[in-house]
Amino acid sequence: MEQKATPGRAPTRAVVTGAAGFIGSHLVDALLGEGATVIGVDRRDPRTDPGAASNLAGALDHPGFTFVAADLRTCPLTALFLQADAVFHLAALPGVRSSWGERFAEYTACNVFATERVLAACEDVRVPRLVYASSSSVYGTTSGGATGEEIVPNPESPYAISKLAGEQLCLAHAGKATSTVTAVALRLFTVYGPRQRDDMLIGRALTAALGGPALNLYGEGSQRRDFTYVGDVVRAAIAAATAPIGTTVLNIGTGVTTTVLNVLAAVEELTGRPVPVNRLPTQAGDVEATLADNSRAVDLLGWKPRTALTQGVSRQLAHLNANSPQPVGA
Ligand code: NAD
Ligand code: UGA
């Protein structure tokens, strides 16, 4: 039987791929806060990319942090992973709706080929644990209830297919008789909070309410998501790095699902302003609903989501306001 984890323990030496991104930069901050030595790898270089610099503002001068600007499709990896207790593999092209058409070659290279390279390097230098950022999108359309990890995946976008392929690569590598790496794939459910990517709903709705461009509302707004706060996701990832469990797949979501229209209502309530919208058709690959059965993660990681949607959205609003000349709302 699998043992349960001690919540909150962090690895001593960690590598975070995708470190300059939304979730990766929060993970770097949390690991440094827990005393870990962290190597962050990303092809976005904070010396030339203002978004990356802003995300990593708290980490770049930290004595425990080393940033390496590199592309995982080509860069040498074993030297970076040599001393690591855990590699957190978050680097990927993350958009669902933008994964159709010409960009698919880049999606497969960054999300599948690079993941294979990361896994091979983990094996070469005997990294004990890889934590992989998988996606709720691997489930596709479901019956509407909470999805458990045992449900047969049914990915409905090129992105979702690439994330499922990455997850399967983790399982295949960890399953090799000669492999010493264990892999924990976390199926993250629509993550939000400060530094959220600017293609995502909550940031776009807040920006629209604050006077930015109107929100493109895809479909009727009746679609539902299990919106999960980034701080809760980061705690789960850290717990997954040290939990005394074998290779596995875990849902990281709240177990609560909310319609897009209800998110817009929450944003209007918090800002005291309307969210202007342009109505557009439902986008290919967007599923109607996601809802996590998170009981395996709760059981195996000793983890629980802590942040209610309005609390998390109000933190995201506070972060936007802190970077805006005209602060609005609560
Ligand atoms: P993000 O775009 O903010 O971060 C991803 C980072 O990976 C970027 O900084 C990018 O430059 C880097 N990257 C991409 N390809 C690379 C390459 N070839 N070499 C080096 N760096 C590369 O995205 P995010 O929202 O923080 O997502 C992080 C991870 O979590 C992704 O794997 C994504 O699929 C997964 N995920 C995100 C969500 C979500 O709601 N944000 C939900 C489920 C899963
Ligand atoms: C999010 C992330 O972007 C993916 O990286 C991740 O893999 C996925 O969650 C996941 O859970 O695995 P998504 O659920 O599409 O994808 O997140 P949002 O971009 O915040 O969209 C949520 C809903 O709002 C979708 O139905 C979308 O169609 C809608 N939306 C989004 C709009 O109507 N307008 C927008 O401008 C953005």
XYZ file of C-alpha atoms and ligand atoms in Angstrom:
411
model
C 0.000 0.000 0.000
C 1.250 3.500 -0.819
C 2.329 5.595 2.163
C 0.992 9.072 2.785
C 3.209 12.114 2.607
C 4.321 14.570 5.233
C 2.661 17.755 3.952
C 4.859 20.733 3.142
C 8.314 19.138 2.903
C 10.334 20.609 0.038
C 13.219 19.053 -1.874
C 16.669 20.429 -0.993
C 17.876 20.904 -4.582
C 15.279 21.419 -7.285
C 15.155 22.209 -10.989
C 12.074 24.016 -12.343
C 11.517 24.076 -16.108
C 9.204 26.834 -17.311
C 10.510 28.881 -14.366
C 9.783 32.255 -16.004
C 6.130 31.366 -16.577
C 2.991 31.867 -14.494
C 2.982 28.687 -12.390
C 6.742 28.048 -12.622
C 7.663 31.431 -11.131
C 5.312 30.893 -8.163
C 6.840 27.451 -7.652
C 10.353 28.941 -7.684
C 9.322 31.527 -5.065
C 7.772 28.867 -2.827
C 10.760 26.505 -3.089
C 13.184 29.325 -2.243
C 10.926 30.290 0.653
C 11.271 26.737 1.985
C 15.070 26.918 1.836
C 15.629 24.907 -1.358
C 18.405 25.623 -3.848
C 16.701 26.120 -7.204
C 17.838 26.092 -10.837
C 15.185 27.668 -13.058
C 15.259 26.955 -16.798
C 13.228 28.817 -19.406
C 13.651 29.978 -22.973
C 12.203 33.350 -21.968
C 15.147 35.299 -20.653
C 14.368 37.917 -17.955
C 17.224 40.080 -19.296
C 15.281 40.610 -22.533
C 11.665 39.618 -21.721
C 9.853 42.053 -19.365
C 7.137 39.498 -18.508
C 9.739 36.965 -17.442
C 11.600 39.642 -15.458
C 8.420 40.641 -13.674
C 7.482 37.025 -12.861
C 10.965 36.324 -11.473
C 11.411 39.684 -9.711
C 11.431 38.064 -6.267
C 13.789 35.241 -7.239
C 16.526 36.663 -9.463
C 18.572 38.180 -6.634
C 18.005 35.315 -4.219
C 21.280 33.569 -3.343
C 19.641 30.144 -3.685
C 18.461 30.773 -7.252
C 20.235 30.262 -10.563
C 18.441 31.116 -13.799
C 19.443 29.375 -17.035
C 18.069 30.754 -20.291
C 17.807 27.705 -22.525
C 15.501 25.906 -24.923
C 14.650 22.393 -23.754
C 14.367 21.171 -27.331
C 18.117 21.506 -27.788
C 20.034 22.454 -24.635
C 22.309 20.064 -22.704
C 20.399 18.940 -19.606
C 22.390 16.453 -17.587
C 24.705 19.066 -16.024
C 21.648 21.034 -14.870
C 19.993 17.986 -13.296
C 23.120 16.476 -11.702
C 22.455 17.274 -8.037
C 18.660 17.552 -8.170
C 16.396 15.776 -5.694
C 13.477 16.713 -7.914
C 12.863 18.111 -11.389
C 9.588 19.982 -11.830
C 8.809 19.912 -15.553
C 6.410 22.778 -16.278
C 7.813 24.141 -19.549
C 5.296 23.790 -22.373
C 3.119 25.703 -24.775
C 0.007 25.933 -22.582
C -2.905 27.286 -24.664
C -5.817 25.003 -25.577
C -7.438 27.159 -28.260
C -4.204 28.211 -29.994
C -2.976 24.653 -30.538
C -4.789 24.013 -33.823
C -3.116 24.466 -37.191
C 0.389 25.648 -37.915
C 1.599 25.896 -34.332
C 1.140 22.177 -33.718
C 4.728 21.454 -34.770
C 5.930 23.767 -31.997
C 3.467 22.219 -29.526
C 4.771 18.718 -30.242
C 8.405 19.868 -30.060
C 8.006 21.769 -26.759
C 5.425 19.555 -25.059
C 6.391 16.065 -26.269
C 9.928 16.019 -27.694
C 11.330 18.271 -24.934
C 9.585 16.150 -22.287
C 11.315 13.060 -23.691
C 14.665 14.888 -23.436
C 13.936 15.916 -19.825
C 13.050 12.346 -18.876
C 16.132 10.873 -20.570
C 18.358 13.334 -18.684
C 16.626 12.484 -15.379
C 17.429 8.826 -16.030
C 21.038 9.567 -17.018
C 21.857 11.316 -13.745
C 19.444 9.304 -11.603
C 17.094 12.084 -10.522
C 14.771 10.334 -8.067
C 11.551 12.297 -8.774
C 10.072 14.115 -11.745
C 6.906 16.160 -11.177
C 5.126 16.776 -14.483
C 2.526 19.501 -15.082
C -0.211 17.598 -16.874
C -3.639 18.998 -17.631
C -7.345 18.494 -16.925
C -7.790 18.875 -20.672
C -6.719 15.235 -21.138
C -10.215 14.192 -19.987
C -12.131 15.938 -22.784
C -15.908 15.888 -22.558
C -17.097 13.998 -19.504
C -20.489 12.971 -18.147
C -20.591 16.153 -16.050
C -19.701 14.668 -12.659
C -16.301 14.800 -10.973
C -13.622 12.981 -12.963
C -11.347 10.509 -11.228
C -7.926 9.598 -12.633
C -9.227 6.177 -13.739
C -11.498 7.684 -16.413
C -10.208 6.899 -19.903
C -8.732 10.135 -21.322
C -10.427 11.644 -24.344
C -8.328 14.704 -25.307
C -10.149 17.061 -27.695
C -7.449 19.527 -28.767
C -3.920 19.203 -30.139
C -2.707 20.759 -26.857
C -4.526 18.161 -24.751
C -3.109 15.385 -26.926
C 0.412 16.770 -26.453
C -0.035 16.919 -22.651
C -1.361 13.362 -22.552
C 1.604 12.252 -24.670
C 3.958 13.954 -22.181
C 2.209 12.200 -19.313
C 2.470 8.829 -21.065
C 6.182 9.420 -21.665
C 6.603 9.966 -17.907
C 4.867 6.673 -17.174
C 6.827 4.817 -19.859
C 10.205 6.085 -18.633
C 9.413 5.456 -14.982
C 8.155 1.983 -15.868
C 11.395 0.850 -17.526
C 13.144 -1.922 -15.574
C 16.389 0.076 -15.654
C 14.873 3.405 -14.640
C 15.428 4.942 -11.205
C 13.182 7.966 -11.732
C 9.669 8.054 -10.298
C 7.190 10.382 -11.982
C 4.175 12.131 -10.500
C 1.973 13.678 -13.171
C -0.335 16.343 -11.796
C -3.439 16.995 -13.883
C -3.867 20.690 -13.088
C -7.355 22.193 -13.448
C -7.567 25.766 -14.896
C -5.081 27.626 -12.693
C -5.537 31.313 -11.817
C -4.026 33.949 -9.538
C -1.411 36.726 -9.751
C 0.814 36.559 -12.897
C -1.790 34.484 -14.775
C -1.076 34.193 -18.518
C -2.773 36.940 -20.482
C -4.720 34.548 -22.736
C -6.760 33.182 -19.799
C -10.279 34.039 -18.652
C -9.911 35.551 -15.191
C -7.049 37.895 -16.067
C -8.822 38.997 -19.236
C -12.100 39.610 -17.383
C -10.342 41.657 -14.681
C -8.440 43.644 -17.292
C -11.691 44.324 -19.191
C -13.369 45.553 -15.999
C -10.372 47.792 -15.277
C -10.823 49.531 -18.636
C -8.787 47.297 -20.945
C -10.079 45.594 -24.088
C -13.526 43.969 -23.900
C -13.474 40.251 -23.045
C -14.003 37.899 -25.972
C -16.690 35.649 -24.491
C -16.576 32.254 -26.210
C -20.003 30.617 -26.456
C -22.802 31.353 -23.984
C -20.606 31.496 -20.893
C -22.377 28.424 -19.538
C -19.177 26.368 -19.741
C -17.799 25.375 -16.352
C -14.283 25.092 -14.984
C -12.772 23.827 -11.750
C -10.750 27.036 -11.220
C -7.745 26.285 -8.975
C -5.635 28.905 -7.199
C -1.943 28.936 -8.104
C -0.791 28.845 -4.463
C -2.740 25.627 -3.941
C -1.214 24.132 -7.099
C 2.303 25.022 -5.921
C 1.734 23.356 -2.537
C 0.576 20.209 -4.322
C 3.635 20.207 -6.607
C 6.019 20.543 -3.662
C 4.261 17.774 -1.770
C 4.430 15.583 -4.899
C 8.206 16.067 -5.097
C 8.899 14.377 -1.777
C 5.844 12.200 -1.102
C 6.857 8.587 -0.472
C 4.716 7.350 -3.337
C 5.547 5.641 -6.595
C 4.874 6.778 -10.138
C 1.304 7.991 -10.406
C -1.201 10.474 -11.856
C -3.115 12.879 -9.592
C -5.871 15.429 -10.165
C -5.093 18.857 -8.714
C -8.375 20.743 -8.589
C -10.775 22.056 -5.976
C -13.805 19.806 -6.510
C -15.939 22.905 -7.211
C -16.974 23.969 -10.712
C -18.095 27.468 -11.761
C -19.594 28.821 -14.973
C -17.809 31.516 -16.948
C -20.843 33.806 -16.399
C -20.516 33.337 -12.631
C -16.825 34.255 -12.867
C -17.780 37.443 -14.698
C -20.351 38.220 -11.973
C -17.667 37.727 -9.302
C -15.298 40.044 -11.177
C -18.044 42.692 -11.463
C -18.796 42.391 -7.742
C -15.122 42.694 -6.742
C -14.290 45.580 -9.056
C -17.645 47.360 -8.835
C -17.526 47.670 -12.629
C -19.132 45.850 -15.570
C -17.095 43.442 -17.702
C -17.645 44.511 -21.337
C -17.844 41.504 -23.658
C -17.661 40.668 -27.373
C -19.623 37.498 -28.019
C -17.809 34.930 -30.173
C -18.596 31.316 -31.038
C -17.473 28.427 -28.861
C -13.835 27.673 -29.655
C -12.658 24.312 -30.971
C -11.158 22.187 -28.200
C -12.935 24.020 -25.348
C -14.795 21.407 -23.306
C -18.143 22.147 -21.673
C -17.135 21.324 -18.098
C -14.259 20.272 -15.858
C -14.527 19.112 -12.265
C -11.824 17.275 -10.327
C -12.279 14.342 -8.051
C -9.216 15.289 -5.983
C -9.518 12.519 -3.398
C -6.321 10.696 -4.506
C -4.229 13.836 -4.132
C -5.828 14.592 -0.776
C -5.086 11.060 0.379
C -1.587 10.540 -1.070
C -0.151 14.045 -0.690
C -1.850 15.139 2.522
C -2.873 18.177 0.440
C -6.078 20.198 0.328
C -7.042 23.234 -1.731
C -7.475 26.218 0.595
C -8.473 29.124 -1.620
C -12.074 29.919 -2.542
C -12.636 31.485 -5.966
C -13.577 34.974 -4.722
C -10.556 35.051 -2.419
C -8.200 34.025 -5.233
C -9.743 36.435 -7.746
C -9.446 39.271 -5.252
C -5.703 38.476 -4.866
C -5.364 38.521 -8.657
C -7.167 41.885 -8.734
C -4.862 43.246 -6.023
C -1.840 42.159 -8.074
C -3.205 43.843 -11.223
C -3.999 46.996 -9.232
C -0.488 47.054 -7.783
C 0.791 47.272 -11.361
C -1.829 49.751 -12.590
C -1.820 53.574 -12.425
C -5.556 53.615 -11.528
C -6.389 50.956 -8.894
C -10.033 49.789 -8.781
C -12.363 47.844 -6.455
C -11.703 46.037 -3.175
P 3.397 29.690 -19.032
O 3.371 29.854 -20.503
O 3.217 30.888 -18.194
O 4.759 28.961 -18.600
C 5.375 27.991 -19.414
C 6.835 28.394 -19.598
O 7.488 27.352 -20.349
C 7.019 29.693 -20.398
O 7.717 30.661 -19.622
C 7.798 29.261 -21.627
O 8.764 30.203 -22.059
C 8.453 27.976 -21.170
N 8.780 27.098 -22.302
C 7.945 26.637 -23.252
N 8.631 25.902 -24.152
C 9.920 25.889 -23.740
C 11.109 25.308 -24.253
N 11.105 24.597 -25.384
N 12.259 25.491 -23.586
C 12.293 26.232 -22.453
N 11.200 26.827 -21.928
C 10.025 26.656 -22.565
O 2.276 28.573 -18.682
P 1.644 28.149 -17.291
O 0.216 28.512 -17.323
O 2.496 28.581 -16.162
O 1.715 26.559 -17.424
C 2.799 25.816 -16.884
C 2.546 24.334 -17.129
O 1.348 23.905 -16.497
C 2.416 23.938 -18.598
O 3.044 22.686 -18.759
C 0.931 23.785 -18.803
O 0.628 22.873 -19.831
C 0.504 23.254 -17.449
N -0.878 23.540 -17.084
C -1.263 24.845 -16.906
C -2.584 25.100 -16.511
C -3.082 26.506 -16.311
O -4.300 26.653 -16.060
N -2.243 27.538 -16.370
C -3.469 24.029 -16.297
C -3.042 22.733 -16.557
C -1.728 22.493 -16.904
C -6.576 26.310 -18.862
C -5.119 26.555 -19.282
O -5.038 27.661 -20.172
C -4.479 25.369 -19.939
O -3.089 25.603 -20.020
C -4.737 24.162 -19.093
O -4.170 23.019 -19.609
C -6.206 23.958 -18.840
O -6.699 25.115 -18.159
C -6.454 22.769 -17.928
O -7.263 22.827 -17.001
O -5.825 21.728 -18.147
P -8.876 26.830 -19.975
O -9.732 25.967 -19.124
O -9.279 27.052 -21.384
O -7.386 26.276 -20.034
O -8.701 28.206 -19.165
P -9.136 29.710 -19.484
O -8.333 30.238 -20.618
O -9.105 30.465 -18.220
O -10.640 29.560 -20.030
C -11.703 29.170 -19.185
C -12.991 29.297 -19.965
O -13.200 30.681 -20.280
C -12.995 28.553 -21.300
O -14.230 27.934 -21.493
C -12.799 29.633 -22.342
O -13.449 29.384 -23.560
C -13.381 30.850 -21.678
N -12.668 32.072 -22.118
C -11.335 32.186 -21.921
C -13.379 33.083 -22.733
O -14.607 32.988 -22.928
N -12.681 34.188 -23.165
C -11.346 34.334 -22.972
O -10.761 35.376 -23.375
C -10.646 33.318 -22.331
